[in-house]
PDB file of C-alpha atoms in Angstrom:
ATOM      1  CA  UNK A 255     -12.799   8.510 -14.602  1.00 54.00           C
ATOM      2  CA  UNK A 256     -13.315   4.859 -13.906  1.00 52.00           C
ATOM      3  CA  UNK A 257     -10.757   1.959 -13.987  1.00 52.00           C
ATOM      4  CA  UNK A 258      -9.629   1.552 -17.595  1.00 55.00           C
ATOM      5  CA  UNK A 259     -11.690   4.487 -18.860  1.00 60.00           C
ATOM      6  CA  UNK A 260     -11.019   8.284 -18.450  1.00 71.00           C
ATOM      7  CA  UNK A 261      -8.571  11.031 -19.294  1.00 81.00           C
ATOM      8  CA  UNK A 262      -5.896   9.919 -16.781  1.00 82.00           C
ATOM      9  CA  UNK A 263      -5.703   6.370 -17.986  1.00 80.00           C
ATOM     10  CA  UNK A 264      -5.835   7.548 -21.555  1.00 84.00           C
ATOM     11  CA  UNK A 265      -2.958  10.099 -20.880  1.00 86.00           C
ATOM     12  CA  UNK A 266      -0.665   7.506 -19.604  1.00 85.00           C
ATOM     13  CA  UNK A 267      -1.417   5.224 -22.563  1.00 85.00           C
ATOM     14  CA  UNK A 268      -0.872   7.896 -25.249  1.00 86.00           C
ATOM     15  CA  UNK A 269       2.444   9.001 -23.674  1.00 85.00           C
ATOM     16  CA  UNK A 270       3.785   5.599 -23.977  1.00 81.00           C
ATOM     17  CA  UNK A 271       2.515   5.303 -27.630  1.00 82.00           C
ATOM     18  CA  UNK A 272       3.659   8.700 -28.745  1.00 84.00           C
ATOM     19  CA  UNK A 273       7.071   8.741 -27.097  1.00 81.00           C
ATOM     20  CA  UNK A 274       8.358   5.135 -27.298  1.00 73.00           C
ATOM     21  CA  UNK A 275      11.925   5.894 -26.679  1.00 75.00           C
ATOM     22  CA  UNK A 276      13.372   5.549 -23.279  1.00 78.00           C
ATOM     23  CA  UNK A 277      11.722   7.340 -20.302  1.00 84.00           C
ATOM     24  CA  UNK A 278      12.091   6.759 -16.705  1.00 87.00           C
ATOM     25  CA  UNK A 279       8.890   8.498 -15.382  1.00 90.00           C
ATOM     26  CA  UNK A 280       5.618   9.931 -16.650  1.00 90.00           C
ATOM     27  CA  UNK A 281       4.162  12.828 -14.690  1.00 91.00           C
ATOM     28  CA  UNK A 282       0.557  13.869 -14.706  1.00 91.00           C
ATOM     29  CA  UNK A 283      -0.314  17.174 -13.148  1.00 91.00           C
ATOM     30  CA  UNK A 284      -3.420  19.262 -13.011  1.00 89.00           C
ATOM     31  CA  UNK A 285      -3.500  22.330 -15.267  1.00 89.00           C
ATOM     32  CA  UNK A 286      -3.739  24.691 -12.327  1.00 93.00           C
ATOM     33  CA  UNK A 287      -0.908  23.148 -10.376  1.00 90.00           C
ATOM     34  CA  UNK A 288       2.436  24.914  -9.957  1.00 92.00           C
ATOM     35  CA  UNK A 289       5.153  22.211 -10.259  1.00 92.00           C
ATOM     36  CA  UNK A 290       8.585  23.192  -9.041  1.00 94.00           C
ATOM     37  CA  UNK A 291      10.549  21.199 -11.568  1.00 94.00           C
ATOM     38  CA  UNK A 292      13.959  21.146  -9.795  1.00 96.00           C
ATOM     39  CA  UNK A 293      12.184  19.682  -6.739  1.00 94.00           C
ATOM     40  CA  UNK A 294      10.336  17.086  -8.881  1.00 93.00           C
ATOM     41  CA  UNK A 295      13.522  16.124 -10.713  1.00 92.00           C
ATOM     42  CA  UNK A 296      15.475  15.730  -7.389  1.00 93.00           C
ATOM     43  CA  UNK A 297      12.557  13.528  -5.890  1.00 90.00           C
ATOM     44  CA  UNK A 298      12.417  11.323  -8.996  1.00 90.00           C
ATOM     45  CA  UNK A 299      16.226  11.060  -9.034  1.00 89.00           C
ATOM     46  CA  UNK A 300      16.159   9.817  -5.561  1.00 88.00           C
ATOM     47  CA  UNK A 301      13.673   7.169  -6.530  1.00 85.00           C
ATOM     48  CA  UNK A 302      16.010   6.356  -9.531  1.00 79.00           C
ATOM     49  CA  UNK A 303      15.078   3.465 -11.865  1.00 75.00           C
ATOM     50  CA  UNK A 304      12.569   2.066  -9.446  1.00 71.00           C
ATOM     51  CA  UNK A 305      10.523  -0.790 -10.571  1.00 70.00           C
ATOM     52  CA  UNK A 306       6.784  -0.343  -9.934  1.00 76.00           C
ATOM     53  CA  UNK A 307       7.389   3.248  -8.908  1.00 83.00           C
ATOM     54  CA  UNK A 308       4.718   5.688  -7.917  1.00 85.00           C
ATOM     55  CA  UNK A 309       5.156   9.215  -6.508  1.00 86.00           C
ATOM     56  CA  UNK A 310       2.102  10.926  -5.334  1.00 84.00           C
ATOM     57  CA  UNK A 311      -0.830  10.870  -2.674  1.00 80.00           C
ATOM     58  CA  UNK A 312      -2.481   7.627  -1.857  1.00 74.00           C
ATOM     59  CA  UNK A 313      -6.302   7.851  -1.450  1.00 75.00           C
ATOM     60  CA  UNK A 314      -8.492   5.193   0.000  1.00 68.00           C
ATOM     61  CA  UNK A 315     -11.706   4.697  -2.063  1.00 63.00           C
ATOM     62  CA  UNK A 316     -14.772   5.936  -0.204  1.00 60.00           C
ATOM     63  CA  UNK A 317     -16.514   2.516  -0.231  1.00 57.00           C
ATOM     64  CA  UNK A 318     -13.344   0.725   0.949  1.00 57.00           C
ATOM     65  CA  UNK A 319     -13.486  -0.942   4.314  1.00 58.00           C
ATOM     66  CA  UNK A 320     -10.010   0.520   4.992  1.00 58.00           C
ATOM     67  CA  UNK A 321     -11.395   4.134   4.729  1.00 58.00           C
ATOM     68  CA  UNK A 322     -11.347   5.544   8.282  1.00 62.00           C
ATOM     69  CA  UNK A 323     -12.533   8.954   7.300  1.00 58.00           C
ATOM     70  CA  UNK A 324     -15.033  10.661   9.630  1.00 54.00           C
ATOM     71  CA  UNK A 325     -16.600  12.691   6.808  1.00 49.00           C
ATOM     72  CA  UNK A 326     -17.334   9.949   4.569  1.00 49.00           C
ATOM     73  CA  UNK A 327     -20.776   8.428   3.853  1.00 49.00           C
ATOM     74  CA  UNK A 328     -21.705   5.416   6.105  1.00 49.00           C
ATOM     75  CA  UNK A 329     -21.687   1.988   4.494  1.00 48.00           C
ATOM     76  CA  UNK A 330     -25.387   1.879   5.232  1.00 50.00           C
ATOM     77  CA  UNK A 331     -25.866   4.481   2.464  1.00 48.00           C
ATOM     78  CA  UNK A 332     -24.826   1.879  -0.068  1.00 48.00           C
ATOM     79  CA  UNK A 333     -26.510  -1.215  -1.365  1.00 51.00           C
ATOM     80  CA  UNK A 334     -24.730  -4.331  -0.338  1.00 56.00           C
ATOM     81  CA  UNK A 335     -23.693  -5.378  -3.892  1.00 56.00           C
ATOM     82  CA  UNK A 336     -20.485  -7.137  -2.855  1.00 58.00           C
ATOM     83  CA  UNK A 337     -18.379  -4.600  -4.632  1.00 57.00           C
ATOM     84  CA  UNK A 338     -16.523  -3.382  -1.541  1.00 54.00           C
ATOM     85  CA  UNK A 339     -14.243  -6.437  -1.753  1.00 59.00           C
ATOM     86  CA  UNK A 340     -13.248  -5.333  -5.234  1.00 60.00           C
ATOM     87  CA  UNK A 341     -11.892  -2.019  -4.389  1.00 58.00           C
ATOM     88  CA  UNK A 342      -8.092  -1.432  -4.449  1.00 58.00           C
ATOM     89  CA  UNK A 343      -6.287  -0.626  -1.122  1.00 61.00           C
ATOM     90  CA  UNK A 344      -5.568   2.813  -2.416  1.00 63.00           C
ATOM     91  CA  UNK A 345      -5.709   4.770  -5.700  1.00 69.00           C
ATOM     92  CA  UNK A 346      -3.804   7.653  -7.299  1.00 75.00           C
ATOM     93  CA  UNK A 347      -5.099  11.000  -6.430  1.00 77.00           C
ATOM     94  CA  UNK A 348      -4.105  14.685  -6.024  1.00 78.00           C
ATOM     95  CA  UNK A 349      -2.873  17.481  -8.092  1.00 86.00           C
ATOM     96  CA  UNK A 350       0.306  15.656  -9.437  1.00 90.00           C
ATOM     97  CA  UNK A 351       1.551  12.101  -9.532  1.00 89.00           C
ATOM     98  CA  UNK A 352       4.155  10.119 -11.493  1.00 90.00           C
ATOM     99  CA  UNK A 353       4.413   6.486 -12.610  1.00 89.00           C
ATOM    100  CA  UNK A 354       7.665   4.748 -13.502  1.00 89.00           C
ATOM    101  CA  UNK A 355       8.119   3.649 -17.110  1.00 87.00           C
ATOM    102  CA  UNK A 356       7.546  -0.134 -16.430  1.00 87.00           C
ATOM    103  CA  UNK A 357       4.089   0.608 -14.939  1.00 86.00           C
ATOM    104  CA  UNK A 358       3.176   2.819 -17.941  1.00 86.00           C
ATOM    105  CA  UNK A 359       4.278   0.110 -20.406  1.00 84.00           C
ATOM    106  CA  UNK A 360       2.365  -2.562 -18.412  1.00 84.00           C
ATOM    107  CA  UNK A 361      -0.948  -0.813 -18.746  1.00 80.00           C
ATOM    108  CA  UNK A 362      -3.315  -2.742 -20.976  1.00 76.00           C
ATOM    109  CA  UNK A 363      -4.586  -1.036 -24.181  1.00 70.00           C
ATOM    110  CA  UNK A 364      -8.089   0.473 -23.983  1.00 62.00           C
ATOM    111  CA  UNK A 365     -10.931  -1.879 -24.727  1.00 61.00           C
ATOM    112  CA  UNK A 366     -11.667  -2.095 -28.320  1.00 56.00           C
ATOM    113  CA  UNK A 367      -8.282  -1.240 -29.587  1.00 52.00           C
TER     114      UNK A 367
END
């Protein structure tokens, strides 16, 4: 998994391509997760037709200056390559998350396609 490569990115792209009719949300869950569908449907209904919608955990990248974790590696453990400034403020993580249709349709196609 990295940026525009990996199974998660590919999953969201394939859902949009294989099911082009109207959908409001696309959910990705781990295979060992137990999703209580009535609760998920209720939460997504509360968000409605939200533009730029995301439902799930927010994880701060390990190298991000915003990471305040006490169990992370120190920044001294990394080479100063200037990449820290390129990291997003947060990333999708966890056993389940959902993206609204506008975000899924906004995703660029994989490189080389």
